[in-house]
Amino acid sequence: MSFDRRAVLRFLEATGHNIFYVMLLLFGQAGAYLLLMPVIFSYLIFSRKIHRNVAYYMKRRFPAHGVLRLWFDTYQLVYSFGQVLVDRGWLGLCRGARLNGELVGQDELLALIAKGRGLVLLTAHVGNWQTALSHICGFKVPVNSLMHYEQEAVAKHYFDLRRESVPFKIIKSNGFMGGMIESTAALQRGEVVTIMGDRYAGGPYAEVTFLGGKVRLPAAAYSLAAATGAPVAILLAAKTRRRDYIMKVWDIFYPEPCDRNHRQEHLSRWTGRFAQSLERYLGEYPYQWYNFFDFWSQ
Amino acid sequence: MEELKKQIKEMVVRDLKLQGVDPAKIDDNTPLFEEGLGLDSLDAVELVVLVQKHFDVQIDDMDEGQAAFKSINTLAEFIAEKRKK
């Protein structure tokens, strides 16, 4: 008798999702959070892979922590990620479900947009970034999001669940010139372009120090801003309480234009500023880092 | 059209700071990117801005950019066509 391991895993995964959906419908967000605790605990007991994938970050963020302390750090991080996933399901499935978001630095962003030179909003895979970005509104100019295929699919899925249309225009980064032409045009029209500044998936990059190690980070955003004269604002989201999240502007700067012979050093400087903001963020929210792979070898 | 091509070549070499390249020696059909003039996606960003600044022509999307940025010839045709409208 043949044993299709993948089919079994798919079945178990679907069953797991369905159990969470039932919990959400019957007991709401709090009920699903409660179920999440033993699920994450069991997952950490039986999966060595998750410990390995989280350890790349944990050992840099908490170098002094021993094995037991790191185990509980991992629990907190995976549990917080589980909460973000539960929230997404809850917002999609339950009528009246709502998270309260606060945008710290909104006035500064509005003042930058009012200058009419566009705005590059740089963010990262931290906190409940998808939910938070989905609710960016009140900018009075169109918002564009530079995304690769997987991010686009997740964003569309989120809005499909809520039976809403995507409130921003998606610029595909896997197209000609990595979506740079559309992004440039959008900034020239004075619009907002959001870009993930942490995961490198090809194209221009800079190597900077982040949490004590060298890492390759995408750098096209800074060139985009320098060429168009747009400012860069680093906006990171964090879940603060069960139904609250915060989006905070961590840094604002204007990358100055530079010629191609000095481009790399300029890109390294601006990318370094992004890395510093991310470090400060992780100082405050150490368990909201959602890059589950060896980030330093990307 | 020849004057427009000359202006584009001079703009590319001067504003993108291509070292050791003589604008007069650029072939009209030389690809702008990769193996041609060696431009990359960051140069594409600057090129979109330069075309807007010098010729008042906006390149709005990937399809337009892909067609226009093949060579000096295609860029000149694109600019000329947009200016007619």
Tab-separated table of C-alpha atoms in Angstrom:
chain	number	residue	atom	x	y	z
A	1	MET	CA	0.000	0.000	0.000
A	2	SER	CA	1.486	3.319	-1.031
A	3	PHE	CA	1.750	6.086	1.538
A	4	ASP	CA	1.469	9.607	0.205
A	5	ARG	CA	3.130	11.659	2.949
A	6	ARG	CA	2.405	14.965	1.251
A	7	ALA	CA	-1.300	14.195	0.891
A	8	VAL	CA	-1.484	13.298	4.590
A	9	LEU	CA	0.301	16.530	5.554
A	10	ARG	CA	-2.034	18.548	3.325
A	11	PHE	CA	-5.025	16.839	4.943
A	12	LEU	CA	-3.698	17.536	8.445
A	13	GLU	CA	-2.974	21.154	7.562
A	14	ALA	CA	-6.467	21.673	6.120
A	15	THR	CA	-7.996	19.999	9.178
A	16	GLY	CA	-5.962	22.284	11.442
A	17	HIS	CA	-7.157	25.360	9.566
A	18	ASN	CA	-10.755	24.191	9.745
A	19	ILE	CA	-10.527	23.620	13.517
A	20	PHE	CA	-9.263	27.183	13.900
A	21	TYR	CA	-12.060	28.517	11.664
A	22	VAL	CA	-14.650	26.723	13.833
A	23	MET	CA	-13.034	28.107	16.993
A	24	LEU	CA	-13.100	31.614	15.514
A	25	LEU	CA	-16.750	31.327	14.566
A	26	LEU	CA	-17.781	29.846	17.927
A	27	PHE	CA	-15.498	31.592	20.409
A	28	GLY	CA	-13.990	34.481	18.468
A	29	GLN	CA	-10.414	35.727	18.559
A	30	ALA	CA	-9.851	34.900	22.256
A	31	GLY	CA	-10.940	31.286	21.765
A	32	ALA	CA	-8.584	30.816	18.847
A	33	TYR	CA	-5.711	32.354	20.835
A	34	LEU	CA	-6.387	29.840	23.602
A	35	LEU	CA	-6.277	26.936	21.161
A	36	LEU	CA	-3.088	28.358	19.737
A	37	MET	CA	-1.160	27.813	22.989
A	38	PRO	CA	-1.145	23.964	23.066
A	39	VAL	CA	-0.820	23.837	19.285
A	40	ILE	CA	2.351	25.955	19.314
A	41	PHE	CA	3.668	24.073	22.350
A	42	SER	CA	3.242	20.710	20.589
A	43	TYR	CA	4.694	22.101	17.391
A	44	LEU	CA	7.833	23.197	19.215
A	45	ILE	CA	8.174	19.810	20.898
A	46	PHE	CA	7.871	17.813	17.680
A	47	SER	CA	9.473	20.089	15.075
A	48	ARG	CA	13.221	20.584	15.068
A	49	LYS	CA	12.969	22.613	11.875
A	50	ILE	CA	11.164	25.537	13.487
A	51	HIS	CA	13.852	25.797	16.193
A	52	ARG	CA	16.547	25.834	13.527
A	53	ASN	CA	14.751	28.473	11.444
A	54	VAL	CA	14.103	30.751	14.393
A	55	ALA	CA	17.563	30.271	15.930
A	56	TYR	CA	19.262	32.264	13.141
A	57	TYR	CA	17.554	35.350	14.550
A	58	MET	CA	17.259	34.401	18.220
A	59	LYS	CA	20.957	33.739	18.735
A	60	ARG	CA	21.762	37.195	17.402
A	61	ARG	CA	18.969	38.980	19.227
A	62	PHE	CA	19.529	37.151	22.545
A	63	PRO	CA	23.177	36.033	22.468
A	64	ALA	CA	23.306	35.610	26.257
A	65	HIS	CA	20.264	33.339	26.505
A	66	GLY	CA	20.796	29.661	27.273
A	67	VAL	CA	19.024	26.700	25.694
A	68	LEU	CA	15.954	26.757	27.943
A	69	ARG	CA	15.503	30.513	27.699
A	70	LEU	CA	15.842	30.326	23.897
A	71	TRP	CA	13.167	27.615	23.827
A	72	PHE	CA	10.723	29.966	25.541
A	73	ASP	CA	11.849	32.866	23.334
A	74	THR	CA	11.025	30.688	20.338
A	75	TYR	CA	7.643	29.872	21.856
A	76	GLN	CA	6.846	33.566	22.268
A	77	LEU	CA	7.900	34.401	18.738
A	78	VAL	CA	5.972	31.551	17.089
A	79	TYR	CA	2.951	32.236	19.301
A	80	SER	CA	2.954	35.903	18.294
A	81	PHE	CA	3.140	34.860	14.633
A	82	GLY	CA	0.226	32.486	15.240
A	83	GLN	CA	-1.747	35.398	16.689
A	84	VAL	CA	-1.149	37.415	13.531
A	85	LEU	CA	-2.459	34.524	11.420
A	86	VAL	CA	-5.464	34.072	13.713
A	87	ASP	CA	-6.203	37.803	13.459
A	88	ARG	CA	-6.202	37.580	9.677
A	89	GLY	CA	-8.686	34.707	9.768
A	90	TRP	CA	-10.777	36.471	12.408
A	91	LEU	CA	-10.954	39.710	10.412
A	92	GLY	CA	-11.954	37.745	7.332
A	93	LEU	CA	-14.515	35.431	8.886
A	94	CYS	CA	-16.238	37.362	11.644
A	95	ARG	CA	-18.526	40.293	10.989
A	96	GLY	CA	-17.705	43.210	13.214
A	97	ALA	CA	-14.146	41.958	13.812
A	98	ARG	CA	-11.877	44.942	14.067
A	99	LEU	CA	-8.364	45.794	15.188
A	100	ASN	CA	-7.595	49.254	16.480
A	101	GLY	CA	-4.653	50.765	14.704
A	102	GLU	CA	-2.678	53.841	15.586
A	103	LEU	CA	-0.351	55.526	13.109
A	104	VAL	CA	2.385	57.362	15.009
A	105	GLY	CA	3.870	59.967	12.691
A	106	GLN	CA	0.805	60.363	10.485
A	107	ASP	CA	1.104	64.163	10.423
A	108	GLU	CA	4.709	63.918	9.253
A	109	LEU	CA	3.712	61.526	6.476
A	110	LEU	CA	0.851	63.776	5.370
A	111	ALA	CA	3.221	66.760	5.309
A	112	LEU	CA	5.672	64.816	3.121
A	113	ILE	CA	2.907	63.751	0.738
A	114	ALA	CA	1.625	67.335	0.515
A	115	LYS	CA	4.968	68.361	-1.005
A	116	GLY	CA	3.928	66.450	-4.124
A	117	ARG	CA	7.185	64.582	-4.684
A	118	GLY	CA	5.784	61.172	-3.798
A	119	LEU	CA	6.732	59.036	-0.823
A	120	VAL	CA	8.580	55.732	-0.521
A	121	LEU	CA	7.176	53.862	2.484
A	122	LEU	CA	9.670	51.245	3.501
A	123	THR	CA	8.467	48.417	5.684
A	124	ALA	CA	9.445	44.875	6.712
A	125	HIS	CA	8.118	41.423	7.586
A	126	VAL	CA	7.582	42.317	11.231
A	127	GLY	CA	4.477	42.727	13.389
A	128	ASN	CA	1.109	42.424	11.697
A	129	TRP	CA	2.458	44.234	8.651
A	130	GLN	CA	-0.106	42.878	6.202
A	131	THR	CA	-3.126	43.858	8.253
A	132	ALA	CA	-1.573	47.203	9.108
A	133	LEU	CA	-0.608	48.060	5.528
A	134	SER	CA	-4.057	47.051	4.337
A	135	HIS	CA	-5.531	49.736	6.502
A	136	ILE	CA	-3.341	52.605	5.420
A	137	CYS	CA	-5.845	55.223	4.405
A	138	GLY	CA	-6.435	58.932	4.532
A	139	PHE	CA	-3.364	59.742	2.451
A	140	LYS	CA	-5.463	61.504	-0.234
A	141	VAL	CA	-3.156	60.137	-2.933
A	142	PRO	CA	-3.138	56.620	-4.441
A	143	VAL	CA	-1.019	54.027	-2.635
A	144	ASN	CA	0.973	51.500	-4.675
A	145	SER	CA	2.615	48.396	-3.298
A	146	LEU	CA	5.656	46.846	-4.935
A	147	MET	CA	5.188	43.113	-4.365
A	148	HIS	CA	6.399	39.827	-5.694
A	149	TYR	CA	3.986	37.071	-6.633
A	150	GLU	CA	3.619	35.383	-3.208
A	151	GLN	CA	3.004	38.660	-1.371
A	152	GLU	CA	0.445	39.653	-4.008
A	153	ALA	CA	-1.399	36.327	-3.636
A	154	VAL	CA	-1.521	36.675	0.169
A	155	ALA	CA	-2.765	40.269	-0.041
A	156	LYS	CA	-5.488	39.340	-2.513
A	157	HIS	CA	-6.498	36.346	-0.385
A	158	TYR	CA	-6.840	38.603	2.652
A	159	PHE	CA	-9.174	40.995	0.834
A	160	ASP	CA	-11.092	38.151	-0.811
A	161	LEU	CA	-11.840	36.814	2.687
A	162	ARG	CA	-13.147	40.225	3.690
A	163	ARG	CA	-15.049	40.565	0.401
A	164	GLU	CA	-13.270	43.855	-0.183
A	165	SER	CA	-11.266	45.111	-3.115
A	166	VAL	CA	-7.536	45.661	-2.602
A	167	PRO	CA	-7.218	49.332	-1.514
A	168	PHE	CA	-3.843	49.828	-3.155
A	169	LYS	CA	-2.465	49.224	-6.619
A	170	ILE	CA	-0.087	46.282	-6.801
A	171	ILE	CA	3.102	46.780	-8.819
A	172	LYS	CA	4.635	43.425	-9.675
A	173	SER	CA	8.319	43.233	-8.826
A	174	ASN	CA	8.856	40.199	-11.046
A	175	GLY	CA	8.154	42.163	-14.234
A	176	PHE	CA	10.473	44.144	-16.510
A	177	MET	CA	13.091	46.018	-14.421
A	178	GLY	CA	11.532	44.726	-11.219
A	179	GLY	CA	8.585	47.132	-11.299
A	180	MET	CA	10.945	50.103	-11.126
A	181	ILE	CA	9.358	51.913	-14.069
A	182	GLU	CA	5.829	51.858	-12.626
A	183	SER	CA	7.200	52.814	-9.211
A	184	THR	CA	9.081	55.772	-10.690
A	185	ALA	CA	5.999	56.916	-12.582
A	186	ALA	CA	3.878	56.651	-9.430
A	187	LEU	CA	6.346	58.779	-7.437
A	188	GLN	CA	6.479	61.326	-10.244
A	189	ARG	CA	2.693	61.624	-9.917
A	190	GLY	CA	3.159	62.334	-6.210
A	191	GLU	CA	1.807	58.954	-5.081
A	192	VAL	CA	2.911	56.621	-2.284
A	193	VAL	CA	4.891	53.451	-3.044
A	194	THR	CA	5.289	50.849	-0.288
A	195	ILE	CA	8.258	48.506	-0.513
A	196	MET	CA	9.466	45.687	1.759
A	197	GLY	CA	13.018	46.589	2.694
A	198	ASP	CA	14.129	43.394	4.406
A	199	ARG	CA	13.937	40.306	2.186
A	200	TYR	CA	16.304	40.220	-0.756
A	201	ALA	CA	14.860	38.551	-3.845
A	202	GLY	CA	17.267	39.701	-6.555
A	203	GLY	CA	18.175	43.056	-8.063
A	204	PRO	CA	20.267	45.841	-6.526
A	205	TYR	CA	21.447	45.278	-2.963
A	206	ALA	CA	23.798	46.574	-0.294
A	207	GLU	CA	25.637	44.647	2.395
A	208	VAL	CA	25.213	46.120	5.854
A	209	THR	CA	25.652	45.093	9.474
A	210	PHE	CA	22.476	43.959	11.161
A	211	LEU	CA	22.327	42.428	14.659
A	212	GLY	CA	26.064	41.891	14.572
A	213	GLY	CA	26.319	40.142	11.216
A	214	LYS	CA	26.669	41.147	7.577
A	215	VAL	CA	23.443	40.878	5.610
A	216	ARG	CA	22.413	41.599	2.055
A	217	LEU	CA	19.365	43.878	1.866
A	218	PRO	CA	17.453	45.157	-1.171
A	219	ALA	CA	18.502	48.687	-2.137
A	220	ALA	CA	16.368	49.707	-5.130
A	221	ALA	CA	14.035	51.786	-2.946
A	222	TYR	CA	16.772	54.317	-2.129
A	223	SER	CA	17.762	54.749	-5.748
A	224	LEU	CA	14.119	55.218	-6.633
A	225	ALA	CA	13.792	57.965	-4.033
A	226	ALA	CA	17.081	59.621	-5.027
A	227	ALA	CA	16.161	59.765	-8.711
A	228	THR	CA	12.674	61.163	-8.165
A	229	GLY	CA	13.437	63.396	-5.168
A	230	ALA	CA	10.960	61.504	-3.000
A	231	PRO	CA	11.562	61.046	0.728
A	232	VAL	CA	11.886	57.616	2.334
A	233	ALA	CA	9.882	56.894	5.492
A	234	ILE	CA	10.478	53.700	7.443
A	235	LEU	CA	7.121	52.516	8.733
A	236	LEU	CA	6.960	49.387	10.888
A	237	ALA	CA	3.919	47.747	12.423
A	238	ALA	CA	3.682	45.995	15.774
A	239	LYS	CA	0.867	44.236	17.578
A	240	THR	CA	0.641	45.841	20.994
A	241	ARG	CA	-2.388	44.226	22.621
A	242	ARG	CA	-4.999	41.648	21.669
A	243	ARG	CA	-6.967	44.053	19.495
A	244	ASP	CA	-4.487	46.893	19.114
A	245	TYR	CA	-1.601	47.542	16.814
A	246	ILE	CA	0.668	50.446	16.184
A	247	MET	CA	2.335	51.693	13.030
A	248	LYS	CA	5.232	53.966	13.727
A	249	VAL	CA	7.484	56.065	11.524
A	250	TRP	CA	11.004	55.123	12.662
A	251	ASP	CA	13.024	57.298	10.317
A	252	ILE	CA	12.630	59.754	7.460
A	253	PHE	CA	15.365	60.756	5.055
A	254	TYR	CA	15.977	62.067	1.563
A	255	PRO	CA	18.517	59.954	-0.335
A	256	GLU	CA	20.445	62.434	-2.464
A	257	PRO	CA	21.115	61.746	-6.143
A	258	CYS	CA	24.531	60.295	-6.887
A	259	ASP	CA	26.355	59.202	-9.987
A	260	ARG	CA	26.740	55.539	-10.845
A	261	ASN	CA	30.408	55.490	-9.790
A	262	HIS	CA	29.509	56.271	-6.166
A	263	ARG	CA	26.161	54.546	-6.143
A	264	GLN	CA	27.117	51.532	-4.059
A	265	GLU	CA	28.478	53.527	-1.129
A	266	HIS	CA	25.332	55.692	-1.099
A	267	LEU	CA	23.086	52.642	-1.199
A	268	SER	CA	25.034	51.086	1.683
A	269	ARG	CA	24.564	54.238	3.748
A	270	TRP	CA	20.788	54.373	3.279
A	271	THR	CA	20.360	50.634	3.636
A	272	GLY	CA	22.348	50.880	6.872
A	273	ARG	CA	19.839	53.403	8.173
A	274	PHE	CA	17.040	50.970	7.453
A	275	ALA	CA	18.935	48.205	9.290
A	276	GLN	CA	19.426	50.514	12.298
A	277	SER	CA	15.703	51.294	12.419
A	278	LEU	CA	14.930	47.593	12.267
A	279	GLU	CA	17.342	46.941	15.154
A	280	ARG	CA	15.668	49.640	17.246
A	281	TYR	CA	12.276	48.139	16.426
A	282	LEU	CA	13.449	44.668	17.501
A	283	GLY	CA	14.793	46.197	20.707
A	284	GLU	CA	11.187	47.115	21.512
A	285	TYR	CA	9.382	44.191	19.887
A	286	PRO	CA	11.806	41.245	19.887
A	287	TYR	CA	9.131	38.613	19.280
A	288	GLN	CA	7.617	40.136	16.146
A	289	TRP	CA	10.307	39.162	13.650
A	290	TYR	CA	8.779	36.948	10.963
A	291	ASN	CA	11.640	35.973	8.704
A	292	PHE	CA	11.862	32.236	9.414
A	293	PHE	CA	15.040	31.456	7.507
A	294	ASP	CA	18.746	32.270	7.657
A	295	PHE	CA	18.304	35.967	7.009
A	296	TRP	CA	22.059	36.545	7.091
A	297	SER	CA	22.731	34.280	4.154
A	298	GLN	CA	20.119	35.728	1.808
B	1	MET	CA	14.572	62.270	-35.736
B	2	GLU	CA	18.376	62.236	-36.099
B	3	GLU	CA	18.644	65.302	-33.875
B	4	LEU	CA	16.431	63.621	-31.274
B	5	LYS	CA	18.632	60.502	-31.292
B	6	LYS	CA	21.716	62.681	-30.846
B	7	GLN	CA	20.112	64.425	-27.867
B	8	ILE	CA	19.181	61.085	-26.292
B	9	LYS	CA	22.715	59.710	-26.705
B	10	GLU	CA	24.238	62.820	-25.166
B	11	MET	CA	21.763	62.732	-22.306
B	12	VAL	CA	22.419	59.053	-21.552
B	13	VAL	CA	26.209	59.436	-21.534
B	14	ARG	CA	26.253	62.756	-19.671
B	15	ASP	CA	23.524	62.244	-17.065
B	16	LEU	CA	24.112	58.557	-16.390
B	17	LYS	CA	27.868	59.251	-16.282
B	18	LEU	CA	28.925	56.489	-18.658
B	19	GLN	CA	32.688	56.618	-18.586
B	20	GLY	CA	34.694	56.157	-21.766
B	21	VAL	CA	31.640	56.204	-24.021
B	22	ASP	CA	31.508	58.604	-26.971
B	23	PRO	CA	27.871	59.528	-27.703
B	24	ALA	CA	28.649	59.895	-31.403
B	25	LYS	CA	29.831	56.295	-31.552
B	26	ILE	CA	26.737	54.698	-30.056
B	27	ASP	CA	24.903	52.695	-32.684
B	28	ASP	CA	21.192	53.492	-32.920
B	29	ASN	CA	20.343	49.815	-32.478
B	30	THR	CA	22.652	49.076	-29.557
B	31	PRO	CA	20.625	47.651	-26.640
B	32	LEU	CA	20.540	50.105	-23.729
B	33	PHE	CA	20.637	47.419	-21.049
B	34	GLU	CA	22.896	44.509	-20.165
B	35	GLU	CA	25.235	43.547	-22.973
B	36	GLY	CA	24.633	46.801	-24.887
B	37	LEU	CA	25.418	49.988	-22.970
B	38	GLY	CA	25.390	48.011	-19.746
B	39	LEU	CA	22.584	49.907	-18.015
B	40	ASP	CA	20.690	48.233	-15.152
B	41	SER	CA	17.355	48.604	-13.367
B	42	LEU	CA	18.620	51.546	-11.279
B	43	ASP	CA	19.627	53.318	-14.493
B	44	ALA	CA	16.120	52.597	-15.800
B	45	VAL	CA	14.723	54.598	-12.898
B	46	GLU	CA	17.003	57.524	-13.752
B	47	LEU	CA	16.202	57.195	-17.432
B	48	VAL	CA	12.459	57.496	-16.769
B	49	VAL	CA	13.139	60.686	-14.789
B	50	LEU	CA	15.545	62.062	-17.423
B	51	VAL	CA	13.122	61.463	-20.300
B	52	GLN	CA	10.441	63.303	-18.362
B	53	LYS	CA	12.795	66.145	-17.470
B	54	HIS	CA	14.397	66.689	-20.891
B	55	PHE	CA	11.578	65.730	-23.258
B	56	ASP	CA	8.483	66.183	-21.077
B	57	VAL	CA	7.409	62.638	-21.858
B	58	GLN	CA	6.151	60.288	-19.161
B	59	ILE	CA	6.858	56.552	-19.251
B	60	ASP	CA	4.045	55.101	-17.194
B	61	ASP	CA	4.371	51.358	-17.100
B	62	MET	CA	6.356	48.236	-17.769
B	63	ASP	CA	4.954	47.689	-21.270
B	64	GLU	CA	5.852	51.204	-22.390
B	65	GLY	CA	9.260	50.981	-20.741
B	66	GLN	CA	10.050	47.575	-22.189
B	67	ALA	CA	9.250	48.761	-25.708
B	68	ALA	CA	10.949	52.149	-25.368
B	69	PHE	CA	14.129	51.028	-23.609
B	70	LYS	CA	15.294	48.523	-26.214
B	71	SER	CA	17.650	50.904	-27.992
B	72	ILE	CA	18.254	54.547	-28.895
B	73	ASN	CA	16.053	54.000	-31.957
B	74	THR	CA	13.059	52.709	-29.993
B	75	LEU	CA	13.417	55.403	-27.348
B	76	ALA	CA	13.518	58.131	-30.013
B	77	GLU	CA	10.448	56.670	-31.719
B	78	PHE	CA	8.624	56.484	-28.400
B	79	ILE	CA	9.397	60.088	-27.517
B	80	ALA	CA	8.462	61.330	-30.996
B	81	GLU	CA	5.189	59.399	-30.889
B	82	LYS	CA	4.262	60.695	-27.427
B	83	ARG	CA	5.047	64.261	-28.414
B	84	LYS	CA	2.607	64.053	-31.345
B	85	LYS	CA	-0.295	63.266	-28.967
